[in-house]
Backbone as a ProteinNet text record, in pm:
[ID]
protein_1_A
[PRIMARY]
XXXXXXXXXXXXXXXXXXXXXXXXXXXXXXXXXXXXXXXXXXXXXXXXXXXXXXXXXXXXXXXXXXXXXXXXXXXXXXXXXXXXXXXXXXXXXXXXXXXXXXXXXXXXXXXXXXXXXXXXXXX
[TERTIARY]
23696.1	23666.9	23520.2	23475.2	23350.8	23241.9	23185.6	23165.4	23015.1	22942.4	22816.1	22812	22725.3	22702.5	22574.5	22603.2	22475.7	22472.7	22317.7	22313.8	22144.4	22159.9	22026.1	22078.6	21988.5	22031.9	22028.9	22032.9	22013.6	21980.1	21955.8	21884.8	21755.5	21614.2	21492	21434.4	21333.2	21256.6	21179.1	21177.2	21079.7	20945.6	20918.8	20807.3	20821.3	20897.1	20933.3	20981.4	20996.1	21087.3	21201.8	21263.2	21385.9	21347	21434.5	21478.5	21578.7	21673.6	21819	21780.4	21899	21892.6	22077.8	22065.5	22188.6	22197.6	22298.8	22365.5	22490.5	22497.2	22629.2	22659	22756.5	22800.3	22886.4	22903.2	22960.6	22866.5	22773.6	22698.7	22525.9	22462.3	22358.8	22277.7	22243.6	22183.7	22059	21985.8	21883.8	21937.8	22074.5	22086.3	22162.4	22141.9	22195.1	22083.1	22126.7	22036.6	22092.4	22001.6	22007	21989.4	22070.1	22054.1	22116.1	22008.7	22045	22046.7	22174.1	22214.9	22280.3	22247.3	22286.7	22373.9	22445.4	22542.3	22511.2	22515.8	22495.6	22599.7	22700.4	22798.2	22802.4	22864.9	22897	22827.9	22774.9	22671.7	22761.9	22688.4	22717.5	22596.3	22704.9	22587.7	22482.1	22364.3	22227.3	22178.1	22121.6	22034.5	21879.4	21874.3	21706.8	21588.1	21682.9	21572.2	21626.9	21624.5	21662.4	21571.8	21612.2	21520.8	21667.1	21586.5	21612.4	21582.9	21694.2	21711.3	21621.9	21616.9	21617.7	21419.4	21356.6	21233.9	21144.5	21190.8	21126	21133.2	21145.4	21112.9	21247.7	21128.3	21184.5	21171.2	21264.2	21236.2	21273	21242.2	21211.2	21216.5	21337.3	21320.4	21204.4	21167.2	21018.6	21097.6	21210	21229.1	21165.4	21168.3	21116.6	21044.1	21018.8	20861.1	20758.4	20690.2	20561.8	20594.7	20809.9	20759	20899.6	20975.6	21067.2	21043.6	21076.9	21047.7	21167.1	21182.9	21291.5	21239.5	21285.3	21223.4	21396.6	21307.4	21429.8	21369.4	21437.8	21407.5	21484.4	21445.7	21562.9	21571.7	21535.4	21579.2	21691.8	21678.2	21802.4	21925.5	21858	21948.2	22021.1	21901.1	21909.6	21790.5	21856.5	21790.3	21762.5	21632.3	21569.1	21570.9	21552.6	21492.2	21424.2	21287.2	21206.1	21159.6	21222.6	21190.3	21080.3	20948.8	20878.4	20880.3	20803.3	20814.5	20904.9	21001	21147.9	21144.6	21226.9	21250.1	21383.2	21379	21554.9	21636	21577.8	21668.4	21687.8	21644.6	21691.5	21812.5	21857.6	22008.2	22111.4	22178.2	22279	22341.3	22455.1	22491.1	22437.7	22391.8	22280.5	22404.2	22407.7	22481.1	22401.4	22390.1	22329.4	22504	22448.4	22534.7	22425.6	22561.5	22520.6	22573.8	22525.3	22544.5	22473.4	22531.8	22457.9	22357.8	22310.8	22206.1	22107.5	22075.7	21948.7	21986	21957.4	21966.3	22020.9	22099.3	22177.1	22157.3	22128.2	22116.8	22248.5	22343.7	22436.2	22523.9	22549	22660.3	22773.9	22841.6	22963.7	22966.5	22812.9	22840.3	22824.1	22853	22831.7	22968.2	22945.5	23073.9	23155.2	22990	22938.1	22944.3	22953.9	22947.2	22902.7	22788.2	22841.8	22890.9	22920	22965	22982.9	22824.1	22757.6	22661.9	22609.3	22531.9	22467.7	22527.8	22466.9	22272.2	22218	22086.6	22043.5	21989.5	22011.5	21894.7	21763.5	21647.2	21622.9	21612.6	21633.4	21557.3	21501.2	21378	21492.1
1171.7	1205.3	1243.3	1187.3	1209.9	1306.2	1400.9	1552.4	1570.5	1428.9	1385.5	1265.5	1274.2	1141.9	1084.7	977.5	859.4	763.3	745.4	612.2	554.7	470.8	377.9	251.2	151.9	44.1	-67.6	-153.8	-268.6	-432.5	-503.3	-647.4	-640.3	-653	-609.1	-726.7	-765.9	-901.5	-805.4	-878.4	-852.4	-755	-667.8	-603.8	-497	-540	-421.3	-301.3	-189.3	-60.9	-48.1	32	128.1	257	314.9	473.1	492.7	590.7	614.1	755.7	777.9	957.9	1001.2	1124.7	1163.7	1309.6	1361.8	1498.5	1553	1661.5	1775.3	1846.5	1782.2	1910.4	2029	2035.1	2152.4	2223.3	2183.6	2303.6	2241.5	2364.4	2342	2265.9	2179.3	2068.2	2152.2	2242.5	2297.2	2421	2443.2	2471.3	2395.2	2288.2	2133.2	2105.5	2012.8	1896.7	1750.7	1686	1529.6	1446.9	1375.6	1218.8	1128.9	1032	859.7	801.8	718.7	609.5	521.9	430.5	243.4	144.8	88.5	17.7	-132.7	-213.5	-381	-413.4	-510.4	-639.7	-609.5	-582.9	-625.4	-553.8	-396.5	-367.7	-186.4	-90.9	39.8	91.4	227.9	323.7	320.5	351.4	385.1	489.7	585.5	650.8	623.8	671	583.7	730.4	814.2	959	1082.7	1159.4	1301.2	1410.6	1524.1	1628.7	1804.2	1845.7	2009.3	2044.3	2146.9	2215.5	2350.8	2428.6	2519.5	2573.7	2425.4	2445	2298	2227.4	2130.9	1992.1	1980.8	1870.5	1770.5	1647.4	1576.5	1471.5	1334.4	1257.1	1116.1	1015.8	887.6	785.8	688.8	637.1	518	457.3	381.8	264.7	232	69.8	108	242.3	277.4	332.1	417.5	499	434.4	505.7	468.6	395.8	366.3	286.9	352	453.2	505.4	676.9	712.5	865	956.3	1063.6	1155	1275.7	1309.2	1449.8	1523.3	1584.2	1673.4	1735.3	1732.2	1827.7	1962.3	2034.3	2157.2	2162.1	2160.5	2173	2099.2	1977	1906.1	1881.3	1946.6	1927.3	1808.8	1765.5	1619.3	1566.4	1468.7	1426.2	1260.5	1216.5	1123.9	1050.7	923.5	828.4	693.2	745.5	671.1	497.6	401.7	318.4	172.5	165.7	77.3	-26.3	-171.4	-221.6	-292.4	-294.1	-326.2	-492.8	-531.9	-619.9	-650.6	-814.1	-879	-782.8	-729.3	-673.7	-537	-465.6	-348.9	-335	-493.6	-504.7	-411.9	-309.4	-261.3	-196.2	-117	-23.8	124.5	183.1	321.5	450.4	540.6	651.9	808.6	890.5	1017.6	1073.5	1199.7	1265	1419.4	1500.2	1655.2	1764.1	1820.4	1886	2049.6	2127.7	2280.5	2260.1	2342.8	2391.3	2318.1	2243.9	2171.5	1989	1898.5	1751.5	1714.8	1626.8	1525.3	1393.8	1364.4	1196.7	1123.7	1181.5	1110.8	1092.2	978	988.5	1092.9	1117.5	1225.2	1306.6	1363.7	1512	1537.1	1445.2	1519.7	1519.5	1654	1647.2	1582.9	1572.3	1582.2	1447.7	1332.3	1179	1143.8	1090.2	998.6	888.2	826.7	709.8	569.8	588.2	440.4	373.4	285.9	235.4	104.2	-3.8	-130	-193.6	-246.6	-214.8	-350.2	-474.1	-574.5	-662.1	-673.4	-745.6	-902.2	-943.3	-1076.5	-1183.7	-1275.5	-1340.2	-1435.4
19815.5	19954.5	19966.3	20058.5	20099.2	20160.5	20116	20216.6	20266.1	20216.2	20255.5	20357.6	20454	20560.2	20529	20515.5	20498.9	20639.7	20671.3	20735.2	20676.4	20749.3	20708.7	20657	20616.3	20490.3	20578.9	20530.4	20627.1	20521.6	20621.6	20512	20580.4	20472.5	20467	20358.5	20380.3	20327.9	20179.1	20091	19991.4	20026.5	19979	19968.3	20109.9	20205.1	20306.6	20280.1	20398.4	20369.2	20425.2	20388	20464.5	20408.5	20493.4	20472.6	20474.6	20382.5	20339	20402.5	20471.1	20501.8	20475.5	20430.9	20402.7	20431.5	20542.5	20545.6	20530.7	20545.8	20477	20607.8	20669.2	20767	20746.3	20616.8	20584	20549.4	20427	20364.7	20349.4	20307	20318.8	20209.4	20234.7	20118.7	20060.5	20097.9	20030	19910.9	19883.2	19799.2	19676.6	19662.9	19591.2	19521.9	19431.5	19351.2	19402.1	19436.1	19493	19437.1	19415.7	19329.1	19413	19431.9	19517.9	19398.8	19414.6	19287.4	19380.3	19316	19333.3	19254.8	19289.6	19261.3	19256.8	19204.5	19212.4	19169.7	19225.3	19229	19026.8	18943.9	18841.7	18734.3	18793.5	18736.6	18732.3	18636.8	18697.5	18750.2	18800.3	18901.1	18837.5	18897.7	18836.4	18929.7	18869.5	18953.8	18966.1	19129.1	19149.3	19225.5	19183.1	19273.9	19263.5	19204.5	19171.1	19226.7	19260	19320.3	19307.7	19245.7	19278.5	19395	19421.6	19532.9	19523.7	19416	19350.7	19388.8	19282.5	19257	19298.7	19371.1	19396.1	19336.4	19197.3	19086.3	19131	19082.1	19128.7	19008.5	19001.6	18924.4	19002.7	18899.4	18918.1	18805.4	18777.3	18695	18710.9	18555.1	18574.8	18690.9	18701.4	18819.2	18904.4	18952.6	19158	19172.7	19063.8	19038	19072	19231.2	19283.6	19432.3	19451.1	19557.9	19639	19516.7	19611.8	19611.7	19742.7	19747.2	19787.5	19715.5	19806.9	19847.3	19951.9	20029.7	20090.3	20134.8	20242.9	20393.3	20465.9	20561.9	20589.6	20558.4	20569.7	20710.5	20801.9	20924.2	20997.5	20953.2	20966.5	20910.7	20735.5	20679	20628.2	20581	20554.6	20469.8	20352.3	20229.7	20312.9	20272.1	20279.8	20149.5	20140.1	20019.9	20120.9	20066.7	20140.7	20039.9	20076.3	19987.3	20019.7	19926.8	19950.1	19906.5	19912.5	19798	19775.1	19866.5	19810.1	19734.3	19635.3	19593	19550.1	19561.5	19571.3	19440	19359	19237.9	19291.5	19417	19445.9	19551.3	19567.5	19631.2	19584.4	19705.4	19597.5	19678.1	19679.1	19775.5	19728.5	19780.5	19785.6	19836.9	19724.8	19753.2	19718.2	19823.2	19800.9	19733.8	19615	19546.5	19516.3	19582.3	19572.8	19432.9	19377.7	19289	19279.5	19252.6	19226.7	19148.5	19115.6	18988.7	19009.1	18888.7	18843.6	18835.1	18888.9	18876.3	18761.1	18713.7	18641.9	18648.2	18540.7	18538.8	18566	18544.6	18507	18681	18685.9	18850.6	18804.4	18707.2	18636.1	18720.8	18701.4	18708.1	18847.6	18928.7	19141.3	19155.7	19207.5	19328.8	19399.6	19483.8	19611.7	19649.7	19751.9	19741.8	19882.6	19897.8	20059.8	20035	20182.5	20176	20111.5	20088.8	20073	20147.7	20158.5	20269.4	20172.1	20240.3	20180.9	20226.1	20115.6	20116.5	20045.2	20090.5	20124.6	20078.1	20032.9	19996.2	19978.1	20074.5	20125	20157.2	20158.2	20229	20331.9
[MASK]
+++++++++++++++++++++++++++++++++++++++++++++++++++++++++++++++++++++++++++++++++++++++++++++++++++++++++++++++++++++++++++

């Protein structure tokens, strides 16, 4: 069951952007760790953006490093993944996942899940 809302995602041409945004109407995402991970047709989860709630830090594996970003807005209450750059191998369905403490590489260890949101790189 799902206790995070995602929207965004779309079909987007090579080298274009989107933006993934994801909120919690139950609880407050600024006391979470955030990880956006991706899914491809035949493939497992991967994670593509990690960030503490706690102290800021954030990570990035080398695939998106430099062209994908995650932030937050505490006011809204709502996690961003800002993605540039995009290319046909970053097709995938895109899921924000909430967790306490300090970030996890691993999809295991969240809770927390949104929906999904399919994310499309296309010419």
């Amino acid at each position: 069951q799902e206790q995070l809302v995602q929207s965004g995602g779309g079909l987007v041409r090579p080298g274009g952007s989107l933006t993934l945004s994801c909120t919690a109407p139950g609880f407050a995402l600024d006391l979470y760790a955030i990880g956006w991970f991706r899914q491809a047709p035949g493939k497992e989860r991967e994670g593509v953006a990690y960030a503490n709630g706690n102290n800021g830090r954030t990570y990035y594996p080398q695939s998106v490093e430099g062209r994908f970003t995650i932030s937050r807005d505490s006011a809204k209450n709502t996690v961003y993944l800002q993605m540039n750059s995009l290319k046909p191998e970053d097709t995938a369905v895109y899921y924000c996942a909430a967790v306490g403490g300090n970030f996890y590489l691993e999809p295991n260890e969240y809770p927390y899940w949104g929906q999904g949101t399919q994310v499309t790189v296309s010419s």
